[in-house]
Each structure stands twice: as structure tokens, then as C-alpha cells.
mmCIF file of C-alpha atoms in Angstrom:
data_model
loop_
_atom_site.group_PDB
_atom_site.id
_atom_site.type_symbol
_atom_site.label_atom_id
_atom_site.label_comp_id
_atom_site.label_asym_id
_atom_site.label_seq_id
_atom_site.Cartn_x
_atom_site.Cartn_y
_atom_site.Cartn_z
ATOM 1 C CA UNK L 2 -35.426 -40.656 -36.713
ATOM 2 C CA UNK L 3 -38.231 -41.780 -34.258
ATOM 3 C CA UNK L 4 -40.900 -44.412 -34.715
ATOM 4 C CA UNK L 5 -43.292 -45.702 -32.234
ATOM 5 C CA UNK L 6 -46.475 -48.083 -32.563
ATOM 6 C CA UNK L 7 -50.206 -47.302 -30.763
ATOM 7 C CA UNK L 8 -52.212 -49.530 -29.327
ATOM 8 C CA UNK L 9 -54.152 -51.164 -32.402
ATOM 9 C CA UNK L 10 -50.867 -51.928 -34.165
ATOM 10 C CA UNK L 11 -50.616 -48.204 -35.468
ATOM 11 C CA UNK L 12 -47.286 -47.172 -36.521
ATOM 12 C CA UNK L 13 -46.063 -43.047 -36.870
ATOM 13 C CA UNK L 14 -42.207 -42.680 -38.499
ATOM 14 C CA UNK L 15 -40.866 -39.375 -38.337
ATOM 15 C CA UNK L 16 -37.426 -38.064 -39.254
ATOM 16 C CA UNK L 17 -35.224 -35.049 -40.688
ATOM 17 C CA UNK L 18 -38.092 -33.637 -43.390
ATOM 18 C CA UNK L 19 -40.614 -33.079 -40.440
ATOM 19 C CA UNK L 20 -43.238 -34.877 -41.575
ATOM 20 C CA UNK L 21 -45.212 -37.628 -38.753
ATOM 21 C CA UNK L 22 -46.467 -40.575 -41.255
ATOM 22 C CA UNK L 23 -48.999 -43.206 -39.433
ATOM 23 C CA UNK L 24 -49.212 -46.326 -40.787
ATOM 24 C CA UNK L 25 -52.251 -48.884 -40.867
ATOM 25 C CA UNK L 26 -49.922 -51.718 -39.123
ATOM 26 C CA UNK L 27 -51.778 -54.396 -40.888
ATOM 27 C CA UNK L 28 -52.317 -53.169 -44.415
ATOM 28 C CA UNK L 29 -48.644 -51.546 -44.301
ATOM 29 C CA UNK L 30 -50.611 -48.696 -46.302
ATOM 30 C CA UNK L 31 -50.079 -45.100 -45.079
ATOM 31 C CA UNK L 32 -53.227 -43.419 -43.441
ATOM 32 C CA UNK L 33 -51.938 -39.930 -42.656
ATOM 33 C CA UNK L 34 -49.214 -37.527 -43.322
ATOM 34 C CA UNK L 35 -48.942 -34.956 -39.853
ATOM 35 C CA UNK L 36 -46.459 -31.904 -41.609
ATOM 36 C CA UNK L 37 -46.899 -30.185 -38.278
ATOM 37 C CA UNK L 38 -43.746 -27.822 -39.398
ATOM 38 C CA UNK L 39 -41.040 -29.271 -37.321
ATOM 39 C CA UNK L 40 -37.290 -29.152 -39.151
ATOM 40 C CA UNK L 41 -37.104 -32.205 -38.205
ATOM 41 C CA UNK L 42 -39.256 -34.839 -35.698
ATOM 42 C CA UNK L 43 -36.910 -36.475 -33.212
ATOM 43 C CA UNK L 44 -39.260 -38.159 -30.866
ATOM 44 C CA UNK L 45 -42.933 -39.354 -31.083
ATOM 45 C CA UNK L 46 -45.298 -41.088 -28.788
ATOM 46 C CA UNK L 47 -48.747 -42.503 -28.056
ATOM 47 C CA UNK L 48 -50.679 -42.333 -24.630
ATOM 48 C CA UNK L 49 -51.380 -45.928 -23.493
ATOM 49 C CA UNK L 50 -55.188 -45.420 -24.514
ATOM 50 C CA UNK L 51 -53.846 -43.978 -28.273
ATOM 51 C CA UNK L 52 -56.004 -41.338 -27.839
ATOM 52 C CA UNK L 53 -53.169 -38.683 -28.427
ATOM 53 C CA UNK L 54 -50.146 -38.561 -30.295
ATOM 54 C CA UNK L 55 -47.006 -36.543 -29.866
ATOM 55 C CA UNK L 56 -44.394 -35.048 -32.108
ATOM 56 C CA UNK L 57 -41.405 -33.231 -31.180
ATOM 57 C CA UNK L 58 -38.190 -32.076 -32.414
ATOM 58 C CA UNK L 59 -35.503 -29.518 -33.884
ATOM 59 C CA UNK L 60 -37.863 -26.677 -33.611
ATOM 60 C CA UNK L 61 -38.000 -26.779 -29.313
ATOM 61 C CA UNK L 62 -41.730 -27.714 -29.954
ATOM 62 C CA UNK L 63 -43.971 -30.013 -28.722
ATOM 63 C CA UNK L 64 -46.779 -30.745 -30.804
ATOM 64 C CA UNK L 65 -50.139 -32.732 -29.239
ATOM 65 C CA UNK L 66 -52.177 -34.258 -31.902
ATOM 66 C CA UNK L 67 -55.901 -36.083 -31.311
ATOM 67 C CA UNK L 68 -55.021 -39.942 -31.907
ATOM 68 C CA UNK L 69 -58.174 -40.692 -33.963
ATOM 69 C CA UNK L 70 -58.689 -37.303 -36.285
ATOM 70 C CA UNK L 71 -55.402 -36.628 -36.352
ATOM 71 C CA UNK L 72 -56.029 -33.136 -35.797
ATOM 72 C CA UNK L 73 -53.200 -30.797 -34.054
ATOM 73 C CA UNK L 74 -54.388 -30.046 -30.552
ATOM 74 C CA UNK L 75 -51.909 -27.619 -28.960
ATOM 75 C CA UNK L 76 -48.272 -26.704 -29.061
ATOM 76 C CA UNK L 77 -46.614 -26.780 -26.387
ATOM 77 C CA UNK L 78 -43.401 -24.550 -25.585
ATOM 78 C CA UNK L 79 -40.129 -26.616 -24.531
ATOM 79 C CA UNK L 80 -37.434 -23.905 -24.362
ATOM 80 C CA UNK L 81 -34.989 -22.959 -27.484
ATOM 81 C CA UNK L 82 -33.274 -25.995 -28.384
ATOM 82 C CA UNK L 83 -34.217 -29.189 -29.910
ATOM 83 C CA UNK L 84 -36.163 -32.053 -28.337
ATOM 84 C CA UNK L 85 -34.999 -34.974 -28.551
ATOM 85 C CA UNK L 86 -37.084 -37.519 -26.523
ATOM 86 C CA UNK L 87 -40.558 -37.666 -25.120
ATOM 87 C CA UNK L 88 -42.979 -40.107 -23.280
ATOM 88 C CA UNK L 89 -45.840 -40.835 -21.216
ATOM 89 C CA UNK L 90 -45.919 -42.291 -18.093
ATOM 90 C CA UNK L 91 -48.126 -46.481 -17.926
ATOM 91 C CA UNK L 92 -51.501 -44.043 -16.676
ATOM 92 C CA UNK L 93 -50.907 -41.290 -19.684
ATOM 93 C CA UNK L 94 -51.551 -38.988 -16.846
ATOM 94 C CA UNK L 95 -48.106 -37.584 -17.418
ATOM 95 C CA UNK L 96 -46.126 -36.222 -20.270
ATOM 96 C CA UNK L 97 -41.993 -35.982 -20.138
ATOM 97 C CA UNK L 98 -40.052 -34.236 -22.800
ATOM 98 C CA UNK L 99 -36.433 -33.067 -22.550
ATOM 99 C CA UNK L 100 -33.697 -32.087 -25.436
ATOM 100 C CA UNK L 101 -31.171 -30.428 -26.157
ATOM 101 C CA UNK L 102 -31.269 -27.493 -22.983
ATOM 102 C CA UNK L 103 -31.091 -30.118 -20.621
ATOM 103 C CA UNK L 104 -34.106 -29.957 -18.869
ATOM 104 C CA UNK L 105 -36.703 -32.514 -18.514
ATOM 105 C CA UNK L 106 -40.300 -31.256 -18.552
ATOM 106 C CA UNK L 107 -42.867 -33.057 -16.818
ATOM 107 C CA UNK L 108 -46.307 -31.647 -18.581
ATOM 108 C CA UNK L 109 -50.028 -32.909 -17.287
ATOM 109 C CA UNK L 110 -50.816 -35.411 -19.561
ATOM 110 C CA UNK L 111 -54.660 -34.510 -19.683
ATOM 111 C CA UNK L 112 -54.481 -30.472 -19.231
ATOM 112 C CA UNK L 113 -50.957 -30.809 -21.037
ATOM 113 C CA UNK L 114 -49.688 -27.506 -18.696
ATOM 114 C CA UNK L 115 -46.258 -27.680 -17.351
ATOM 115 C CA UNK L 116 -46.390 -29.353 -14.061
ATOM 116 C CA UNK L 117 -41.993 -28.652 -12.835
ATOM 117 C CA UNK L 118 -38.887 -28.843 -14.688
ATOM 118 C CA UNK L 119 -36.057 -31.275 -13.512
ATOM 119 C CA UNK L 120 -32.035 -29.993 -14.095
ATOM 120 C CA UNK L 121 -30.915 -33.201 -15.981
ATOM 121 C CA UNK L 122 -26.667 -31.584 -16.377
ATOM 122 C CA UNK L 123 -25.512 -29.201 -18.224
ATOM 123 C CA UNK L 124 -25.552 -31.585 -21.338
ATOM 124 C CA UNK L 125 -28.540 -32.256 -23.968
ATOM 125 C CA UNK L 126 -30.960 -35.000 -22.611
ATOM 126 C CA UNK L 127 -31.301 -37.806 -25.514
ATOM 127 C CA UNK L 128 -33.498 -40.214 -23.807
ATOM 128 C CA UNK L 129 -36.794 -40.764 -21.085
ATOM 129 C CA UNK L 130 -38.666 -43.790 -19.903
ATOM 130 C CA UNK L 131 -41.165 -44.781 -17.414
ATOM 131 C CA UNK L 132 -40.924 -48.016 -15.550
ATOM 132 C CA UNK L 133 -43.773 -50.007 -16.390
ATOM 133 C CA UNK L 134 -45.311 -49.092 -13.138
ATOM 134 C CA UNK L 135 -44.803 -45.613 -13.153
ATOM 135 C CA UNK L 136 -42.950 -45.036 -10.049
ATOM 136 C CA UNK L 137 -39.868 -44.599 -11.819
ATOM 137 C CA UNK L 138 -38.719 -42.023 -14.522
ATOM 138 C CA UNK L 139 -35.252 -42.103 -16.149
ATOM 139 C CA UNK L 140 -33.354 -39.894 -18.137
ATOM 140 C CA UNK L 141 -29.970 -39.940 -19.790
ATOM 141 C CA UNK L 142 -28.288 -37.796 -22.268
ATOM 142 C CA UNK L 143 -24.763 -36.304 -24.090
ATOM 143 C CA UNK L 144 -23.344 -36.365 -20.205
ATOM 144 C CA UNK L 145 -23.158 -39.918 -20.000
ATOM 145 C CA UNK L 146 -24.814 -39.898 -17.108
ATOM 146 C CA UNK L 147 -28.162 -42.219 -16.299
ATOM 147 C CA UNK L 148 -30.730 -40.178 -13.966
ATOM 148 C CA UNK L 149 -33.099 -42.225 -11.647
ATOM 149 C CA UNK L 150 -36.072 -40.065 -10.245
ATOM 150 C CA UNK L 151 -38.744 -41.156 -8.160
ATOM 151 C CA UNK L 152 -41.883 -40.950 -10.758
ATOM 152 C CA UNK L 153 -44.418 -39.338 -8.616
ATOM 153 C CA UNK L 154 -41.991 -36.604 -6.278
ATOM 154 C CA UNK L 155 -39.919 -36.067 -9.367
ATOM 155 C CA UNK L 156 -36.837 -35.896 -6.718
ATOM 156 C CA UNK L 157 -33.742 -37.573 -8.256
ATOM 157 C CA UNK L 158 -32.851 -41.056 -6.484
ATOM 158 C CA UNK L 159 -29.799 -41.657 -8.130
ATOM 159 C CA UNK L 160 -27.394 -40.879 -11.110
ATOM 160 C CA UNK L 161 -25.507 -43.925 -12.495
ATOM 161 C CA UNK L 162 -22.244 -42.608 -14.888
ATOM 162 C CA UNK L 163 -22.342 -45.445 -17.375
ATOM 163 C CA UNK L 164 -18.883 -44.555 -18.986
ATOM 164 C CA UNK L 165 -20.929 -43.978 -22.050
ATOM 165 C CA UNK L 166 -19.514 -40.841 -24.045
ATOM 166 C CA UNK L 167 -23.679 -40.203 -24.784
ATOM 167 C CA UNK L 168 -26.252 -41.929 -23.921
ATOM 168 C CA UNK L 169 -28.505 -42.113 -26.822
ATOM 169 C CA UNK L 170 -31.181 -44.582 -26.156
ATOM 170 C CA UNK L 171 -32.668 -46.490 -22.630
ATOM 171 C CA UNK L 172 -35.457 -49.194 -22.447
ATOM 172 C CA UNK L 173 -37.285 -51.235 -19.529
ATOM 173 C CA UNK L 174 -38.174 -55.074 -19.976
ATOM 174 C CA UNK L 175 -41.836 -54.775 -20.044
ATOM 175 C CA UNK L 176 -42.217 -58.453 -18.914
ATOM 176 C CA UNK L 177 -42.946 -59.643 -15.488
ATOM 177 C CA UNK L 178 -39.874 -61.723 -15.458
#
């Protein structure tokens, strides 16, 4: 399952049917089913302006959807396996997906074409974050291992093995402190 809320208290669920459901945050009342044929959504995400939504999942697919129509933009190709986590860097000026192959994309996040691909192990890559700067991008997956790359040369800093039989989730404090 995946859920993520926009700027403007917006709220998308997805899960195992496929379907991307966005949420008016304040009424609680459902503004928009997105069946965007996915056998199942495993990771969604806003830009920071919400301006463009993203779905991805079982099918290898990344799906690019206009924020305010709700309208499918593109598809974009990740490989043959799953995807299982996706975000945008603090400028939404770059895209990351990864999955199931391994591989972390990094996509354009205005042209949305594929700008390199980073080896993440030989394992499926569960997770991706930004700092909230942007200089730093971090991935982590079924290996165990934590990846630290520098956020603009994409060149890998560090790898930190947690001890962690998967690492299925990773977050950075958003406050100053």
C-alpha cells in the first residue's frame, strides 16, 4: 500500500486493486478514482508544487498524471519488474524510481526522460528519499544495505549495512532541528 498527501492537504491511497484514490483532505470525501491499470500501485508521489502526481507499481510502470485534471500524462518505462518506491527531489526538478530490478532511475522531473541509472545491488530496491535540501539521495532495499549518493553527481558516497534483513521504509526529519 502507498499513500502520500499534496500540498493543499490532498491525500492519494493506492494499494493491491490498482486503483490511485485522491481524497479532499478536509471534507474526507473522495474526488477521483485514477484506475491507470497497474496490478497493483506500490508507490505514489506529488511534486512539491502538486502540479503532478505519480503512480507506480507491479506492472514495471511509471505512470505521470497532471495534479489538477487528473489526466494521465505519460508512461514511463522502468524495466520488467515491479516498482516499489518513487520520489521527487525538494525542487521537483528530479524524479527517482527504483523496484524490484535493482536499479534506481533518476528521470527529469519536467521533460520526465531518463537522465542515468544507478546499480543499487543485486537485490530489489524498497525505498528512496531526498534530503530536504536535495543534495542527498538515499536508497535502501531487500539487501539490507542503506545507499548514500551525492544528489546532484548521482556518485554513491557511502553504503551503510544496517543489519536489517530488508529495508522496507527510510525517512528524513524535515525540521531544522
Amino acid at each position: 500500500m502507498a499513500s502520500v498527501i499534496a500540498p493543499g492537504d490532498t491525500l492519494v491511497t493506492a494499494g493491491a486493486d490498482g486503483i490511485a484514490r485522491i481524497w479532499d483532505g478536509h471534507s474526507k470525501r473522495l474526488i477521483r478514482a485514477l484506475p491507470g491499470g497497474h496490478k497493483a500501485i506500490n508507490a505514489v508521489a506529488f511534486n512539491p508544487k502538486g502540479d503532478t502526481l505519480v503512480t507506480a507499481g507491479a506492472d514495471g510502470i511509471t505512470r505521470i498524471w497532471d495534479g489538477h485534471s487528473k489526466r494521465l500524462i505519460r508512461a514511463l518505462p522502468g524495466g520488467h519488474k515491479a516498482i516499489n518506491a518513487v520520489a521527487f527531489n525538494p525542487k521537483g526538478d528530479t524524479l527517482v524510481t527504483a523496484g524490484a530490478d535493482g536499479i534506481t532511475r533518476i528521470w527529469d522531473g519536467h521533460s520526465k526522460r531518463l537522465i542515468r541509472a544507478l546499480p543499487g545491488g543485486h537485490k530489489a530496491i524498497n525505498a528512496v528519499a531526498f534530503n530536504p535540501k536535495g543534495d542527498t539521495l538515499v536508497t535502501a532495499g531487500a539487501d539490507g544495505i542503506t545507499r548514500i549518493w551525492d544528489g546532484h553527481s548521482k556518485r554513491l558516497i557511502r553504503a551503510l549495512p544496517g543489519g536489517h534483513k530488508a529495508i522496507n521504509a527510510i525517512a528524513f526529519n524535515r525540521s531544522k532541528s
